[in-house]
Amino acid sequence: MKLLHVDGSILGPHSVSRTVSAAIVDRLRAQHPGFEVIYRDLAGTPLPHLSGAVLAGAQPNATNTPDVQHDVELGRQVLEEFLAADIVVIGAPLYNFTLSSQLKAWIDRILVAGVTFRYGPSGAEGLVGGKRVIAVVSRGGLYGPGTPAAAAEHAETYLRTVLAFIGITAPEVIVAEGIALGPEARERALAGALDAASALKAA
């Protein structure tokens, strides 16, 4: 079994999503001691944003400069990590109403036509539906269903859309929200998310 752990927060040890995603990985590791875990810190080692040069450079028989070739190979490595993983744990903070740009750069490397999805007569078809994905979404304010700001939430909603597009229609999502509303609210949100993480089933 292989687990891919991806963190998109830029806040290091102060990050709620990192704290909860690490707790999830620890729980799954304890239940499956033989897990191989690959960790990708998208803030510590950011991926370059996708470019036209890289899209062209990934085509067969492309002639690339060394920097473009490095970017192409990095994209292939990121994609292979994702494809090889049985379980994917994603730390996804809400920044300015959406995902961090670091996490978006990673998503752009795993949505690859002909590999994780394809277009057919009926439209798009996801190709990696067999994976288990657990996402931790942290939010400073309150954006849950029925709240005044619900329509402004574009992290969890975007992530669910992206995953469904490639065939993962039932991700497990743990939300910690209200963490910027004061120390007590932060602690409640973190404690609730950690409780949810501790209740995750092994499979």
Tab-separated table of C-alpha atoms in Angstrom:
chain	number	residue	atom	x	y	z
A	1	MET	CA	0.000	0.000	0.000
A	2	LYS	CA	1.202	3.479	-0.881
A	3	LEU	CA	0.055	6.746	0.643
A	4	LEU	CA	0.715	10.171	-0.852
A	5	HIS	CA	0.572	13.070	1.615
A	6	VAL	CA	0.304	16.538	0.047
A	7	ASP	CA	0.285	19.790	2.034
A	8	GLY	CA	-0.693	23.096	0.404
A	9	SER	CA	-0.455	25.452	3.393
A	10	ILE	CA	2.199	28.181	3.559
A	11	LEU	CA	1.949	28.523	7.370
A	12	GLY	CA	4.309	25.745	8.441
A	13	PRO	CA	3.818	24.635	12.077
A	14	HIS	CA	1.052	27.230	12.533
A	15	SER	CA	-1.126	25.521	9.923
A	16	VAL	CA	-4.322	23.783	11.001
A	17	SER	CA	-4.579	21.811	7.756
A	18	ARG	CA	-1.009	20.535	8.183
A	19	THR	CA	-1.678	19.504	11.783
A	20	VAL	CA	-4.792	17.555	10.838
A	21	SER	CA	-3.369	15.995	7.669
A	22	ALA	CA	-0.363	14.772	9.673
A	23	ALA	CA	-2.715	13.257	12.264
A	24	ILE	CA	-4.567	11.428	9.501
A	25	VAL	CA	-1.350	9.989	8.114
A	26	ASP	CA	-0.231	8.929	11.604
A	27	ARG	CA	-3.553	7.147	12.184
A	28	LEU	CA	-3.444	5.303	8.873
A	29	ARG	CA	0.204	4.408	9.414
A	30	ALA	CA	-0.612	2.931	12.821
A	31	GLN	CA	-3.327	0.799	11.267
A	32	HIS	CA	-1.114	-0.247	8.354
A	33	PRO	CA	2.514	-0.380	9.585
A	34	GLY	CA	3.698	-1.449	6.137
A	35	PHE	CA	2.500	1.727	4.428
A	36	GLU	CA	4.950	3.445	2.116
A	37	VAL	CA	4.408	7.178	2.619
A	38	ILE	CA	5.519	9.823	0.138
A	39	TYR	CA	5.301	13.405	1.391
A	40	ARG	CA	5.132	16.450	-0.858
A	41	ASP	CA	5.334	19.838	0.860
A	42	LEU	CA	4.129	22.271	-1.779
A	43	ALA	CA	5.195	25.330	0.209
A	44	GLY	CA	8.630	24.018	1.151
A	45	THR	CA	9.319	22.835	-2.389
A	46	PRO	CA	6.869	24.649	-4.689
A	47	LEU	CA	6.066	23.293	-8.118
A	48	PRO	CA	6.411	25.701	-11.034
A	49	HIS	CA	3.067	26.793	-12.393
A	50	LEU	CA	2.062	25.134	-15.630
A	51	SER	CA	3.217	26.939	-18.768
A	52	GLY	CA	2.732	26.667	-22.496
A	53	ALA	CA	6.383	25.739	-22.892
A	54	VAL	CA	5.930	22.773	-20.573
A	55	LEU	CA	2.771	21.607	-22.327
A	56	ALA	CA	4.620	21.722	-25.636
A	57	GLY	CA	7.702	20.141	-24.105
A	58	ALA	CA	5.726	17.149	-22.874
A	59	GLN	CA	4.760	16.177	-26.420
A	60	PRO	CA	6.590	13.253	-28.079
A	61	ASN	CA	9.861	14.175	-29.819
A	62	ALA	CA	9.874	17.681	-28.324
A	63	THR	CA	13.243	19.450	-28.251
A	64	ASN	CA	13.522	21.206	-24.902
A	65	THR	CA	15.884	23.581	-23.200
A	66	PRO	CA	17.330	22.158	-19.950
A	67	ASP	CA	14.975	24.199	-17.744
A	68	VAL	CA	11.871	23.130	-19.667
A	69	GLN	CA	13.039	19.512	-19.678
A	70	HIS	CA	13.529	19.661	-15.905
A	71	ASP	CA	9.991	20.998	-15.515
A	72	VAL	CA	8.578	18.293	-17.784
A	73	GLU	CA	10.332	15.562	-15.799
A	74	LEU	CA	9.164	17.062	-12.504
A	75	GLY	CA	5.588	17.004	-13.775
A	76	ARG	CA	5.957	13.355	-14.726
A	77	GLN	CA	7.299	12.548	-11.262
A	78	VAL	CA	4.371	14.294	-9.571
A	79	LEU	CA	1.900	12.470	-11.792
A	80	GLU	CA	3.558	9.099	-11.164
A	81	GLU	CA	3.425	9.694	-7.384
A	82	PHE	CA	-0.291	10.315	-7.638
A	83	LEU	CA	-0.987	7.352	-9.917
A	84	ALA	CA	0.982	4.976	-7.676
A	85	ALA	CA	-0.823	5.996	-4.489
A	86	ASP	CA	-3.651	3.901	-3.072
A	87	ILE	CA	-4.539	6.669	-0.603
A	88	VAL	CA	-4.023	10.417	-1.040
A	89	VAL	CA	-4.196	12.822	1.926
A	90	ILE	CA	-4.454	16.499	0.985
A	91	GLY	CA	-4.098	19.526	3.247
A	92	ALA	CA	-6.124	22.273	1.556
A	93	PRO	CA	-6.392	25.660	3.279
A	94	LEU	CA	-8.804	28.304	2.021
A	95	TYR	CA	-6.878	31.418	0.955
A	96	ASN	CA	-8.827	34.377	-0.406
A	97	PHE	CA	-11.847	32.151	-1.052
A	98	THR	CA	-9.991	29.390	-2.930
A	99	LEU	CA	-7.094	26.937	-2.800
A	100	SER	CA	-3.501	28.031	-2.332
A	101	SER	CA	-1.709	28.627	-5.620
A	102	GLN	CA	0.824	25.988	-4.555
A	103	LEU	CA	-1.891	23.346	-4.372
A	104	LYS	CA	-3.393	24.522	-7.656
A	105	ALA	CA	0.007	24.020	-9.321
A	106	TRP	CA	0.000	20.409	-8.087
A	107	ILE	CA	-3.541	19.836	-9.355
A	108	ASP	CA	-2.503	21.120	-12.784
A	109	ARG	CA	0.141	18.368	-12.889
A	110	ILE	CA	-2.255	15.519	-12.088
A	111	LEU	CA	-5.129	16.468	-14.396
A	112	VAL	CA	-3.668	15.028	-17.582
A	113	ALA	CA	-5.818	14.111	-20.555
A	114	GLY	CA	-5.458	10.470	-21.500
A	115	VAL	CA	-4.008	9.575	-18.099
A	116	THR	CA	-6.322	10.696	-15.292
A	117	PHE	CA	-9.263	11.577	-17.539
A	118	ARG	CA	-10.289	11.297	-21.167
A	119	TYR	CA	-12.897	12.768	-23.444
A	120	GLY	CA	-15.346	10.453	-25.191
A	121	PRO	CA	-18.620	10.744	-27.073
A	122	SER	CA	-20.458	11.464	-23.812
A	123	GLY	CA	-17.929	13.971	-22.487
A	124	ALA	CA	-15.230	13.634	-19.860
A	125	GLU	CA	-14.567	10.343	-18.091
A	126	GLY	CA	-12.429	9.995	-14.962
A	127	LEU	CA	-9.802	7.247	-15.034
A	128	VAL	CA	-8.557	7.025	-11.433
A	129	GLY	CA	-11.735	6.321	-9.509
A	130	GLY	CA	-10.216	3.550	-7.411
A	131	LYS	CA	-8.255	5.827	-5.104
A	132	ARG	CA	-9.187	6.820	-1.558
A	133	VAL	CA	-8.765	10.564	-1.073
A	134	ILE	CA	-8.980	12.287	2.306
A	135	ALA	CA	-8.888	16.087	2.251
A	136	VAL	CA	-8.501	18.514	5.138
A	137	VAL	CA	-10.028	21.908	4.384
A	138	SER	CA	-9.230	24.711	6.831
A	139	ARG	CA	-11.051	28.039	6.752
A	140	GLY	CA	-10.599	31.218	8.752
A	141	GLY	CA	-14.268	32.165	8.576
A	142	LEU	CA	-17.547	30.307	8.417
A	143	TYR	CA	-18.416	29.072	4.938
A	144	GLY	CA	-20.494	25.974	5.582
A	145	PRO	CA	-23.883	25.281	3.997
A	146	GLY	CA	-26.450	27.836	5.057
A	147	THR	CA	-23.973	30.485	6.161
A	148	PRO	CA	-23.996	33.939	4.536
A	149	ALA	CA	-20.548	33.300	3.029
A	150	ALA	CA	-21.256	29.799	1.685
A	151	ALA	CA	-21.303	30.958	-1.938
A	152	ALA	CA	-17.780	32.380	-1.530
A	153	GLU	CA	-16.233	29.024	-0.640
A	154	HIS	CA	-14.166	27.825	-3.597
A	155	ALA	CA	-11.677	25.446	-1.977
A	156	GLU	CA	-13.724	22.437	-0.876
A	157	THR	CA	-16.166	22.900	-3.761
A	158	TYR	CA	-13.344	23.185	-6.304
A	159	LEU	CA	-11.487	20.215	-4.868
A	160	ARG	CA	-14.603	18.042	-4.985
A	161	THR	CA	-15.189	19.097	-8.604
A	162	VAL	CA	-11.611	18.334	-9.640
A	163	LEU	CA	-11.610	14.938	-7.954
A	164	ALA	CA	-14.967	13.974	-9.444
A	165	PHE	CA	-13.670	14.975	-12.873
A	166	ILE	CA	-10.939	12.338	-12.646
A	167	GLY	CA	-13.279	9.718	-11.206
A	168	ILE	CA	-12.988	10.196	-7.424
A	169	THR	CA	-16.609	10.932	-6.607
A	170	ALA	CA	-16.661	10.250	-2.857
A	171	PRO	CA	-13.660	11.921	-1.205
A	172	GLU	CA	-13.621	12.072	2.581
A	173	VAL	CA	-13.467	15.736	3.613
A	174	ILE	CA	-12.692	17.004	7.096
A	175	VAL	CA	-13.393	20.702	7.617
A	176	ALA	CA	-11.923	22.974	10.285
A	177	GLU	CA	-13.484	26.396	10.015
A	178	GLY	CA	-13.727	29.594	12.035
A	179	ILE	CA	-10.053	29.338	12.958
A	180	ALA	CA	-9.492	33.097	12.557
A	181	LEU	CA	-12.388	34.021	14.856
A	182	GLY	CA	-10.326	33.936	18.029
A	183	PRO	CA	-8.224	31.480	20.067
A	184	GLU	CA	-11.209	29.579	21.447
A	185	ALA	CA	-12.813	29.200	18.038
A	186	ARG	CA	-9.512	27.993	16.610
A	187	GLU	CA	-9.098	25.394	19.338
A	188	ARG	CA	-12.662	24.147	18.870
A	189	ALA	CA	-12.184	23.852	15.127
A	190	LEU	CA	-8.862	22.057	15.472
A	191	ALA	CA	-10.172	19.702	18.158
A	192	GLY	CA	-13.204	18.819	16.058
A	193	ALA	CA	-11.086	18.120	12.989
A	194	LEU	CA	-8.640	15.991	14.984
A	195	ASP	CA	-11.547	14.021	16.430
A	196	ALA	CA	-12.809	13.394	12.903
A	197	ALA	CA	-9.321	12.305	11.856
A	198	SER	CA	-9.083	9.867	14.760
A	199	ALA	CA	-12.404	8.322	13.747
A	200	LEU	CA	-11.327	7.504	10.189
A	201	LYS	CA	-11.617	3.891	9.230
A	202	ALA	CA	-8.564	1.989	8.102
A	203	ALA	CA	-10.045	1.240	4.695
